[in-house]
Coordinates of C-alpha atoms in Angstrom, one line a residue:
M1 CA -102.9 84.4 134.9
S2 CA -105.3 81.6 134.1
S3 CA -104.0 78.0 134.2
P4 CA -100.9 79.0 136.2
F5 CA -98.1 76.7 137.4
Y6 CA -95.8 77.3 140.3
R7 CA -92.2 76.9 141.6
N8 CA -91.4 77.1 145.3
I9 CA -87.9 78.3 146.3
A10 CA -86.5 77.3 149.7
S11 CA -83.9 80.1 149.7
G12 CA -82.0 82.4 147.5
T13 CA -83.1 85.0 145.0
T14 CA -82.9 83.1 141.7
A15 CA -84.6 80.1 140.3
G16 CA -86.0 78.7 137.0
Y17 CA -88.6 76.4 135.5
G18 CA -88.0 73.9 132.8
G19 CA -90.1 71.9 130.3
L20 CA -91.4 75.1 128.7
T21 CA -92.3 75.7 125.0
P22 CA -89.6 77.3 122.9
A23 CA -90.1 80.9 121.6
T24 CA -93.2 81.4 123.8
T25 CA -94.2 84.4 126.0
Y26 CA -94.8 83.8 129.7
Y27 CA -96.1 86.1 132.5
V28 CA -94.4 85.7 135.8
K29 CA -95.0 87.1 139.3
I30 CA -93.6 86.3 142.8
K31 CA -94.5 86.5 146.5
A32 CA -92.6 85.9 149.7
L33 CA -93.4 83.0 152.2
D34 CA -92.6 82.5 155.9
S35 CA -91.0 79.3 157.4
T36 CA -94.4 77.6 157.5
G37 CA -95.2 78.4 153.8
A38 CA -97.7 81.1 154.7
D39 CA -97.9 84.3 152.7
V40 CA -95.7 87.1 153.9
T41 CA -96.5 89.3 150.9
T42 CA -99.1 89.4 148.1
Y43 CA -98.0 88.6 144.6
S44 CA -95.9 91.2 142.7
A45 CA -97.1 92.6 139.4
A46 CA -96.6 90.2 136.5
V47 CA -93.5 90.6 134.3
I48 CA -93.2 89.3 130.7
A49 CA -90.5 86.8 129.7
K50 CA -90.0 84.8 126.6
T51 CA -88.2 81.5 126.1
L52 CA -85.5 81.3 123.4
P53 CA -86.2 79.5 120.0
A54 CA -85.7 75.8 120.0
Q55 CA -82.0 74.8 119.9
P56 CA -80.9 73.5 116.5
A57 CA -80.2 69.8 116.2
P58 CA -76.5 68.8 116.6
P59 CA -74.5 68.4 113.4
S60 CA -75.3 65.2 111.6
G61 CA -73.4 62.9 109.3
L62 CA -70.2 62.8 111.5
T63 CA -67.8 60.4 109.8
A64 CA -64.2 59.7 109.3
T65 CA -62.7 60.7 105.9
S66 CA -60.1 59.2 103.6
Q67 CA -57.6 61.6 105.1
T68 CA -57.5 59.4 108.3
T69 CA -54.1 57.8 108.8
S70 CA -52.5 55.6 111.5
T71 CA -52.0 58.7 113.7
Y72 CA -54.5 61.1 112.4
L73 CA -58.3 61.1 112.6
H74 CA -60.0 63.4 110.1
M75 CA -63.7 63.9 110.4
S76 CA -66.4 65.6 108.3
W77 CA -70.0 66.5 109.1
T78 CA -73.0 68.4 107.8
A79 CA -73.2 72.1 108.4
V80 CA -75.6 73.6 110.9
T81 CA -77.4 76.8 109.9
G82 CA -76.1 79.8 111.9
A83 CA -73.0 77.9 113.2
L84 CA -69.8 80.0 113.2
G85 CA -67.7 77.2 114.6
Y86 CA -67.7 73.6 115.9
R87 CA -66.1 71.6 118.7
L88 CA -65.1 68.0 118.2
M89 CA -64.7 65.8 121.3
Y90 CA -62.5 62.7 121.1
S91 CA -62.1 59.9 123.6
T92 CA -60.8 56.3 123.7
K93 CA -63.7 55.4 126.0
S94 CA -67.4 55.0 125.0
D95 CA -68.6 57.0 128.0
M96 CA -66.5 60.0 126.7
T97 CA -64.4 60.3 129.9
A98 CA -60.9 61.7 129.6
P99 CA -61.8 63.5 126.4
F100 CA -59.7 65.8 124.2
Y101 CA -61.0 68.5 121.9
R102 CA -60.5 70.2 118.6
N103 CA -62.2 73.6 118.0
V104 CA -62.9 74.4 114.4
A105 CA -63.2 78.0 113.3
S106 CA -65.1 77.3 110.1
G107 CA -65.8 74.6 107.5
T108 CA -67.2 71.1 107.9
S109 CA -64.1 69.0 108.3
A110 CA -61.1 68.8 110.7
G111 CA -58.7 66.4 112.2
Y112 CA -56.7 65.5 115.3
G113 CA -53.2 64.1 115.0
G114 CA -50.7 62.3 117.3
L115 CA -53.0 59.4 117.9
S116 CA -52.2 55.7 118.4
P117 CA -52.4 53.4 115.4
A118 CA -55.1 50.8 115.1
T119 CA -57.0 52.3 118.0
T120 CA -60.8 52.8 118.4
Y121 CA -61.9 56.4 119.2
Y122 CA -65.3 57.8 120.1
V123 CA -66.1 61.2 118.5
K124 CA -69.0 63.6 118.9
I125 CA -69.5 67.2 117.8
K126 CA -71.5 70.3 118.6
A127 CA -72.0 73.7 116.9
L128 CA -70.9 77.0 118.4
D129 CA -72.0 80.5 118.0
S130 CA -69.9 83.6 117.3
N131 CA -69.0 83.9 121.0
G132 CA -67.9 80.3 121.2
A133 CA -71.0 79.4 123.2
D134 CA -73.0 76.3 122.5
L135 CA -75.4 76.6 119.6
T136 CA -76.4 72.9 119.9
S137 CA -75.8 70.1 122.2
Y138 CA -73.3 67.3 121.3
S139 CA -74.2 64.8 118.7
A140 CA -74.3 61.1 119.6
P141 CA -70.8 59.7 119.5
V142 CA -69.6 57.8 116.5
T143 CA -67.0 55.0 116.6
V144 CA -63.9 55.4 114.3
K145 CA -60.6 53.8 114.2
T146 CA -57.1 54.9 113.1
L147 CA -55.4 52.9 110.5
G148 CA -52.9 50.2 111.4
A149 CA -49.2 51.2 111.9
A150 CA -47.9 53.1 108.9
P151 CA -47.0 50.8 106.0
T152 CA -43.4 50.6 105.0
P153 CA -42.3 53.2 102.4
P154 CA -42.3 52.4 98.7
A155 CA -39.4 50.1 97.8
G156 CA -37.4 49.8 94.7
L157 CA -36.9 53.5 93.9
K158 CA -34.7 53.8 90.9
S159 CA -33.9 56.4 88.3
T160 CA -33.1 56.7 84.6
A161 CA -31.5 59.6 82.9
Q162 CA -33.9 60.6 80.2
S163 CA -31.8 63.4 78.9
T164 CA -29.3 66.0 80.1
T165 CA -32.1 67.9 81.9
T166 CA -34.6 65.1 82.9
L167 CA -34.5 62.2 85.3
A168 CA -37.3 59.6 85.3
F169 CA -38.1 57.7 88.6
S170 CA -40.1 54.6 89.3
W171 CA -40.9 52.5 92.4
T172 CA -42.8 49.5 93.6
P173 CA -46.5 50.2 94.4
V174 CA -47.8 50.1 97.9
T175 CA -51.3 48.6 98.3
N176 CA -54.2 51.0 98.7
S177 CA -52.0 54.1 98.3
P178 CA -54.0 57.2 97.4
Q179 CA -51.0 58.9 95.9
Y180 CA -47.2 59.3 96.2
R181 CA -44.8 62.3 96.8
L182 CA -41.4 62.2 95.2
A183 CA -38.8 64.5 96.7
M184 CA -35.6 65.5 95.0
S185 CA -32.7 67.6 96.0
S186 CA -29.2 68.5 94.8
K187 CA -28.1 67.8 98.3
S188 CA -27.7 64.4 100.0
D189 CA -29.4 65.7 103.2
M190 CA -32.5 66.4 101.1
S191 CA -32.6 70.0 102.1
S192 CA -34.2 72.5 99.6
A193 CA -36.0 69.7 98.0
T194 CA -38.6 70.0 95.2
Y195 CA -41.6 67.7 95.0
L196 CA -43.7 65.8 92.5
T197 CA -47.1 64.4 93.5
T198 CA -48.5 61.6 91.4
S199 CA -51.1 58.8 91.6
T200 CA -48.8 56.5 89.6
T201 CA -45.6 54.7 90.5
S202 CA -43.4 56.8 88.3
G203 CA -42.6 60.5 87.5
E204 CA -40.1 62.8 85.8
M205 CA -38.1 65.7 87.3
R206 CA -37.3 68.2 84.6
G207 CA -35.3 71.4 84.1
L208 CA -32.2 69.9 85.7
S209 CA -28.5 70.5 85.0
P210 CA -26.5 68.2 82.7
A211 CA -24.1 65.7 84.3
T212 CA -25.3 66.6 87.8
A213 CA -25.9 64.3 90.8
Y214 CA -29.3 64.5 92.5
Y215 CA -30.9 62.7 95.4
A216 CA -34.4 61.4 95.7
Q217 CA -36.9 59.6 98.0
V218 CA -40.5 58.8 97.9
R219 CA -43.4 58.3 100.3
V220 CA -47.1 57.5 100.3
I221 CA -49.5 60.4 101.1
S222 CA -53.2 60.7 101.6
A223 CA -55.6 62.2 99.0
T224 CA -55.1 65.6 100.6
G225 CA -51.4 65.4 101.1
E226 CA -50.8 64.1 104.6
G227 CA -48.0 61.6 105.0
I228 CA -49.0 58.0 105.3
T229 CA -45.6 56.4 105.3
S230 CA -42.2 57.8 106.0
Y231 CA -39.8 58.5 103.1
S232 CA -37.9 55.7 101.4
P233 CA -34.1 55.6 101.7
V234 CA -32.4 58.2 99.6
V235 CA -31.1 57.2 96.2
K236 CA -28.6 59.0 94.0
A237 CA -29.3 59.8 90.3
T238 CA -27.3 61.7 87.7
T239 CA -28.4 63.4 84.6
A240 CA -26.8 62.6 81.3
A241 CA -23.8 64.6 80.1
V242 CA -24.1 66.8 77.1
P243 CA -23.4 64.4 74.2
L244 CA -20.3 65.1 72.3
L245 CA -21.9 65.1 68.9
P246 CA -20.0 66.1 65.8
A247 CA -21.0 69.5 64.4
V248 CA -23.8 69.4 61.8
S249 CA -22.1 69.9 58.5
N250 CA -24.0 72.1 56.0
P251 CA -26.9 72.9 58.4
L252 CA -30.2 74.1 56.9
S253 CA -31.6 77.1 58.7
V254 CA -35.4 77.5 59.0
A255 CA -37.7 80.0 60.7
S256 CA -41.3 80.8 61.5
Y257 CA -42.5 84.4 61.8
N258 CA -45.9 85.9 62.3
V259 CA -45.3 89.4 61.2
H260 CA -48.7 90.8 62.3
C261 CA -51.0 91.9 59.5
F262 CA -50.6 95.5 58.3
F263 CA -54.3 96.4 58.9
C264 CA -54.3 94.9 62.4
N265 CA -54.9 97.4 65.2
D266 CA -55.4 95.4 68.4
G267 CA -54.6 98.2 70.8
L268 CA -51.6 96.5 72.2
P269 CA -49.1 98.5 74.4
E270 CA -46.4 99.4 71.8
E271 CA -48.2 98.2 68.6
K272 CA -47.1 100.3 65.6
A273 CA -48.3 100.5 62.0
W274 CA -46.7 98.3 59.4
A275 CA -44.8 101.2 57.9
D276 CA -43.2 102.0 61.3
R277 CA -42.1 98.5 62.1
R278 CA -41.4 97.1 58.6
G279 CA -37.7 97.8 58.9
A280 CA -37.5 96.0 62.3
V281 CA -39.1 92.9 60.8
I282 CA -36.7 93.0 57.9
Q283 CA -33.7 93.4 60.2
T284 CA -34.8 90.5 62.3
I285 CA -34.9 88.2 59.3
I286 CA -31.7 89.6 57.8
A287 CA -29.8 89.0 61.1
K288 CA -30.5 85.3 60.9
M289 CA -30.9 84.9 57.1
P290 CA -32.8 81.5 57.3
D291 CA -32.7 79.4 54.2
I292 CA -36.4 78.8 54.3
L293 CA -38.9 81.0 56.2
G294 CA -42.5 80.5 56.9
I295 CA -44.4 83.8 57.3
Q296 CA -47.9 84.3 58.7
E297 CA -50.2 87.3 58.6
A298 CA -48.4 88.9 55.6
S299 CA -51.7 90.1 54.2
Q300 CA -52.6 89.8 50.6
T301 CA -54.9 92.8 50.9
W302 CA -53.4 95.9 49.2
L303 CA -51.3 98.3 51.3
D304 CA -52.7 101.8 51.5
N305 CA -49.3 103.4 51.4
R306 CA -48.0 101.9 48.2
S307 CA -49.3 102.8 44.8
G308 CA -50.0 100.3 42.1
G309 CA -51.6 97.6 44.4
Y310 CA -49.1 95.9 46.7
T311 CA -49.6 93.2 49.3
Q312 CA -47.8 93.0 52.6
F313 CA -45.9 89.9 51.6
E314 CA -44.7 91.6 48.4
D315 CA -43.7 94.6 50.3
L316 CA -41.7 92.4 52.7
R317 CA -40.1 90.5 49.8
D318 CA -39.0 93.9 48.2
G319 CA -37.7 95.2 51.5
L320 CA -35.6 92.1 52.0
G321 CA -34.3 92.5 48.5
A322 CA -33.4 96.1 49.1
A323 CA -31.5 95.0 52.2
G324 CA -29.4 92.7 50.1
A325 CA -31.1 89.3 50.7
A326 CA -32.0 87.1 47.8
Y327 CA -35.4 85.9 49.1
K328 CA -38.1 84.7 46.7
L329 CA -41.7 83.8 47.3
A330 CA -42.4 80.1 46.8
D331 CA -45.8 81.2 45.5
P332 CA -46.2 84.9 44.6
D333 CA -49.9 84.6 43.7
R334 CA -52.3 86.7 45.7
N335 CA -55.6 84.9 45.0
N336 CA -56.8 81.6 43.7
C337 CA -58.4 83.1 40.6
V338 CA -57.7 82.9 36.9
T339 CA -56.3 86.4 37.3
S340 CA -54.6 85.9 40.6
T341 CA -53.7 89.6 41.2
L342 CA -57.2 90.8 41.7
P343 CA -59.8 89.4 44.1
S344 CA -62.8 91.0 42.3
N345 CA -64.8 89.1 39.7
C346 CA -62.8 86.0 40.6
V347 CA -63.1 83.0 38.4
Y348 CA -61.7 80.3 40.7
A349 CA -58.5 78.6 39.7
D350 CA -56.1 76.9 42.2
Q351 CA -52.9 78.9 42.0
G352 CA -51.6 77.6 45.3
A353 CA -52.3 81.0 46.8
S354 CA -52.4 80.9 50.6
A355 CA -53.5 84.4 51.7
G356 CA -51.0 85.8 54.3
T357 CA -49.4 82.4 55.0
K358 CA -46.3 82.5 52.7
I359 CA -43.0 80.6 52.2
F360 CA -39.9 82.6 51.5
Y361 CA -36.7 80.9 50.4
N362 CA -33.1 82.2 49.9
A363 CA -32.4 81.6 46.3
K364 CA -28.6 81.5 47.0
T365 CA -28.9 78.5 49.2
V366 CA -32.1 76.7 48.2
Q367 CA -33.7 75.7 44.9
L368 CA -37.5 75.4 44.7
V369 CA -38.9 72.2 43.2
R370 CA -42.6 72.5 43.5
T371 CA -45.1 74.3 45.8
G372 CA -48.8 74.3 46.7
S373 CA -51.4 74.9 49.4
S374 CA -54.5 73.5 50.9
A375 CA -57.4 75.4 52.5
L376 CA -58.1 74.6 56.2
P377 CA -61.5 73.9 57.7
S378 CA -63.4 76.9 59.1
A379 CA -66.3 77.3 61.5
A380 CA -68.2 79.7 59.3
E381 CA -68.1 81.1 55.8
T382 CA -67.3 84.5 57.2
D383 CA -64.1 83.2 59.0
I384 CA -60.7 84.4 57.8
P385 CA -59.5 81.9 55.2
R386 CA -56.6 79.9 56.5
F387 CA -54.2 77.7 54.6
V388 CA -51.3 75.4 54.9
A389 CA -48.6 76.3 52.3
W390 CA -46.0 73.8 51.3
A391 CA -42.9 73.6 49.2
E392 CA -40.4 70.9 48.1
A393 CA -36.9 72.4 48.0
I394 CA -33.3 71.3 47.5
Q395 CA -30.5 72.4 49.8
L396 CA -27.9 73.5 47.3
S397 CA -24.9 72.7 49.6
T398 CA -25.9 69.1 50.0
G399 CA -28.3 68.3 47.2
K400 CA -30.8 67.0 49.8
H401 CA -34.5 67.5 49.4
V402 CA -36.8 68.7 52.2
F403 CA -40.6 69.1 52.4
F404 CA -41.4 72.4 54.1
A405 CA -44.9 73.5 55.3
D406 CA -46.2 76.6 56.9
T407 CA -49.6 77.4 58.5
Q408 CA -51.6 79.5 60.9
L409 CA -54.5 78.0 62.8
A410 CA -57.7 79.5 64.1
T411 CA -57.8 81.7 67.2
G412 CA -60.2 81.3 70.2
K413 CA -60.1 79.9 73.7
D414 CA -63.1 77.7 74.0
T415 CA -63.6 74.0 73.4
A416 CA -65.1 74.7 69.9
A417 CA -61.9 76.6 68.9
N418 CA -59.7 73.8 70.2
D419 CA -61.7 71.3 68.2
L420 CA -61.5 73.4 65.1
R421 CA -57.7 73.7 65.5
K422 CA -57.5 69.9 65.8
R423 CA -59.4 69.5 62.5
Q424 CA -57.1 72.1 60.9
A425 CA -54.0 70.3 62.2
Q426 CA -55.3 67.1 60.8
T427 CA -55.7 68.8 57.4
V428 CA -52.1 70.0 57.7
M429 CA -51.0 66.4 58.3
D430 CA -53.2 65.0 55.5
T431 CA -51.7 67.6 53.1
I432 CA -48.1 66.6 54.0
K433 CA -48.9 62.9 53.6
K434 CA -50.6 63.6 50.2
F435 CA -47.9 65.7 48.6
N436 CA -44.8 64.3 50.3
T437 CA -44.9 61.3 48.1
A438 CA -41.1 60.6 48.3
S439 CA -41.2 60.6 52.2
L440 CA -38.8 63.5 52.4
P441 CA -37.7 65.0 55.7
V442 CA -40.4 67.3 56.9
I443 CA -40.3 70.7 58.6
L444 CA -43.6 72.3 59.6
V445 CA -43.6 75.8 61.0
G446 CA -46.4 78.1 62.0
D447 CA -48.6 79.9 64.5
M448 CA -50.8 77.2 66.0
N449 CA -52.6 79.7 68.3
S450 CA -52.5 77.0 71.1
N451 CA -50.0 76.4 73.9
K452 CA -49.3 74.0 76.8
W453 CA -51.7 76.0 79.0
T454 CA -54.6 76.1 76.6
A455 CA -57.8 74.5 78.0
P456 CA -59.0 71.8 77.6
A457 CA -55.8 70.7 75.7
N458 CA -53.1 71.7 73.3
G459 CA -55.1 70.1 70.6
P460 CA -53.1 70.8 67.4
Y461 CA -49.9 69.9 69.2
D462 CA -51.3 66.5 70.2
V463 CA -52.5 65.8 66.6
L464 CA -49.1 66.7 65.0
T465 CA -46.9 64.9 67.5
S466 CA -49.1 61.8 67.6
Q467 CA -48.5 61.4 63.8
G468 CA -44.7 61.5 63.9
L469 CA -43.7 65.2 64.1
I470 CA -41.3 66.2 66.8
D471 CA -41.2 69.4 68.8
P472 CA -37.5 70.2 69.3
L473 CA -38.3 72.1 72.5
G474 CA -40.2 69.2 74.1
N475 CA -43.1 71.3 75.3
T476 CA -45.2 69.4 77.9
Y477 CA -48.8 70.1 78.6
A478 CA -49.3 72.1 81.9
S479 CA -45.6 72.0 82.8
W480 CA -43.0 74.7 82.8
Y481 CA -40.3 72.1 82.1
P482 CA -39.4 70.5 78.8
S483 CA -39.6 66.8 78.4
G484 CA -36.8 64.4 77.9
A485 CA -38.0 64.0 74.3
A486 CA -36.7 67.5 73.4
T487 CA -34.2 67.3 70.5
A488 CA -32.8 70.8 70.3
E489 CA -29.1 70.6 71.3
K490 CA -28.7 74.3 72.1
V491 CA -31.6 76.6 72.9
V492 CA -31.5 80.4 73.3
N493 CA -34.3 82.2 75.1
R494 CA -36.1 79.0 76.0
R495 CA -37.8 80.6 79.0
V496 CA -39.3 83.5 76.8
N497 CA -42.9 83.3 75.5
S498 CA -43.2 83.2 71.7
W499 CA -46.0 85.8 71.8
N500 CA -44.8 89.1 73.2
G501 CA -48.0 91.1 72.9
F502 CA -46.1 94.3 71.9
E503 CA -45.1 94.6 75.5
R504 CA -41.8 96.2 76.5
V505 CA -41.3 93.8 79.4
V506 CA -40.3 90.3 78.3
R507 CA -42.9 87.6 79.0
Q508 CA -40.9 84.7 80.4
G509 CA -40.8 82.0 83.0
A510 CA -38.3 81.4 85.8
A511 CA -34.7 80.3 85.0
G512 CA -34.5 76.8 83.8
T513 CA -38.1 76.7 82.6
S514 CA -39.6 76.7 79.1
G515 CA -41.8 79.6 78.1
S516 CA -45.3 79.4 76.6
Y517 CA -45.2 78.9 72.9
I518 CA -47.9 79.3 70.3
D519 CA -45.3 79.5 67.5
Y520 CA -43.5 76.3 66.6
I521 CA -41.0 74.5 64.4
F522 CA -41.8 70.8 64.1
T523 CA -39.5 68.3 62.4
S524 CA -39.5 64.7 61.3
R525 CA -36.6 62.8 62.9
M526 CA -33.4 64.8 62.3
R527 CA -30.8 66.7 64.4
V528 CA -31.7 70.2 65.5
A529 CA -28.4 71.7 66.4
Y530 CA -29.6 75.1 67.4
Y531 CA -32.9 76.7 68.3
E532 CA -33.6 80.4 69.1
N533 CA -36.7 82.3 70.2
V534 CA -35.5 85.5 68.5
G535 CA -35.7 88.7 70.4
T536 CA -33.4 91.6 71.3
M537 CA -33.5 92.2 75.1
D538 CA -31.5 94.0 77.7
A539 CA -30.2 92.6 81.0
L540 CA -33.3 93.9 82.8
G541 CA -35.6 91.8 80.7
N542 CA -36.9 94.5 78.4
Y543 CA -37.2 94.4 74.6
I544 CA -34.9 96.9 72.9
G545 CA -35.9 99.2 70.1
T546 CA -38.9 98.9 67.9
I547 CA -40.8 95.6 68.7
P548 CA -41.2 94.2 65.2
S549 CA -44.3 92.0 65.8
D550 CA -46.4 90.7 68.5
H551 CA -44.7 87.3 67.9
N552 CA -41.0 86.5 68.2
M553 CA -39.5 84.8 65.2
Q554 CA -38.6 81.1 65.8
Y555 CA -35.3 80.0 64.2
A556 CA -33.5 76.7 64.0
T557 CA -30.6 75.0 62.2
V558 CA -31.1 71.3 61.3
G559 CA -29.2 68.5 59.7
L560 CA -31.2 66.9 56.9
P561 CA -30.9 63.1 57.1

């Protein structure tokens, strides 16, 4: 007990001593004194006691965030190690009298609402432990101020009917607005509203009903969604009525169908061998009997169940013929060799062969004029060869010419695959421009292996539509709803995905939405009277019978200009 220090206690049986060193062991003993301060007893035996570790510093970096509004102060701060909660103290006085508090269970930001606009507040914070006890003292107070009284709501809200299912809205900007929220309802009291958040002063509401009245209003909100202004007055908007267009006379019917290669075995739920689903593929085509049909994955490799060397596309052609359909191959060649039937010992010669990407045409309704193909870029020499096949044909009922193209782009989900598909799509467009010398109406079909949810973008779609082709379904990136640019006048099974994955349960979105498509029919400017995502389904949302392919056939009827 060398170098001791003392504490006299006038009365009671507890006392303490401050100014000690944190996390340090001390030895303590005690004796009793009389009223004159003389010893009544000797010292007790020494006991060992240890001070606690030094208290952590209070949270630092306390500041107001961009979420602060005229009635809401939102603060953020730097985390304290070991803190399991925090307590914010607010006051309108610098001495922190008459305070109010906000406990925060976790995180490093929180707010307090119901405050006065344009008012200065003093805020400080301390960290808490798991029992809600103080882990630190309070920080020094910081001075913050609520915004001025809420600005007036956006003015000038107006609408334009973009189509029978889309309304476009615009409004006057409000200065320094982080973003806006547009509310729309089919009821004038704005109950059951749906919302659109945007940083611009316009937006579209899609998936609506034709010739129907809707009601809308808009407000300014913070970066994290809190209201900054009240809503604007409600405006009424009405979608366009279904146009009373004359029926398309002598429509040309077209289709795109990935029939799944005969040697593919992807282990999908109800995937069957080609021999077991060949009949279902044929019946799907026969049921619609398109005038021109683009096929993908109809392998040029010989089938192992037919003697004499037969490809899948030849087997499909013969099966259609046996079912009574007069389909012919625009280019029956198997390989781009002098002897096109055999791939071995190939002496290269461009025969227009395009592997499993083939164009079929109904010889009773269409006359072939010329045909060809172009190879698409690949990432490596070992990649599966891919092509765009094309054909100029005459619709016999009208004598009109059409330029029809068919392709299948590369698979893959990464950025490199997306970039490759963009280059392939550009080759498709370059091929169309090179060989469509008479500027005929264009129809491009195919499996683009990319959809509106593909990251980082639906690359080939952007390439094709930016150069004049139109998607009749109006697919919009990262949106379930079609755009007002959709041209298909009637759509069947719009909400169903084009890729079914050989799954019995139909892959589809909610009612009124557009499914996810990797299979497309693009057109130049023309009427598309009818579009169908072909699949046989029951009322419970299940595919019926043998699922022909992991893709649904896409079918449309168009009016050639």
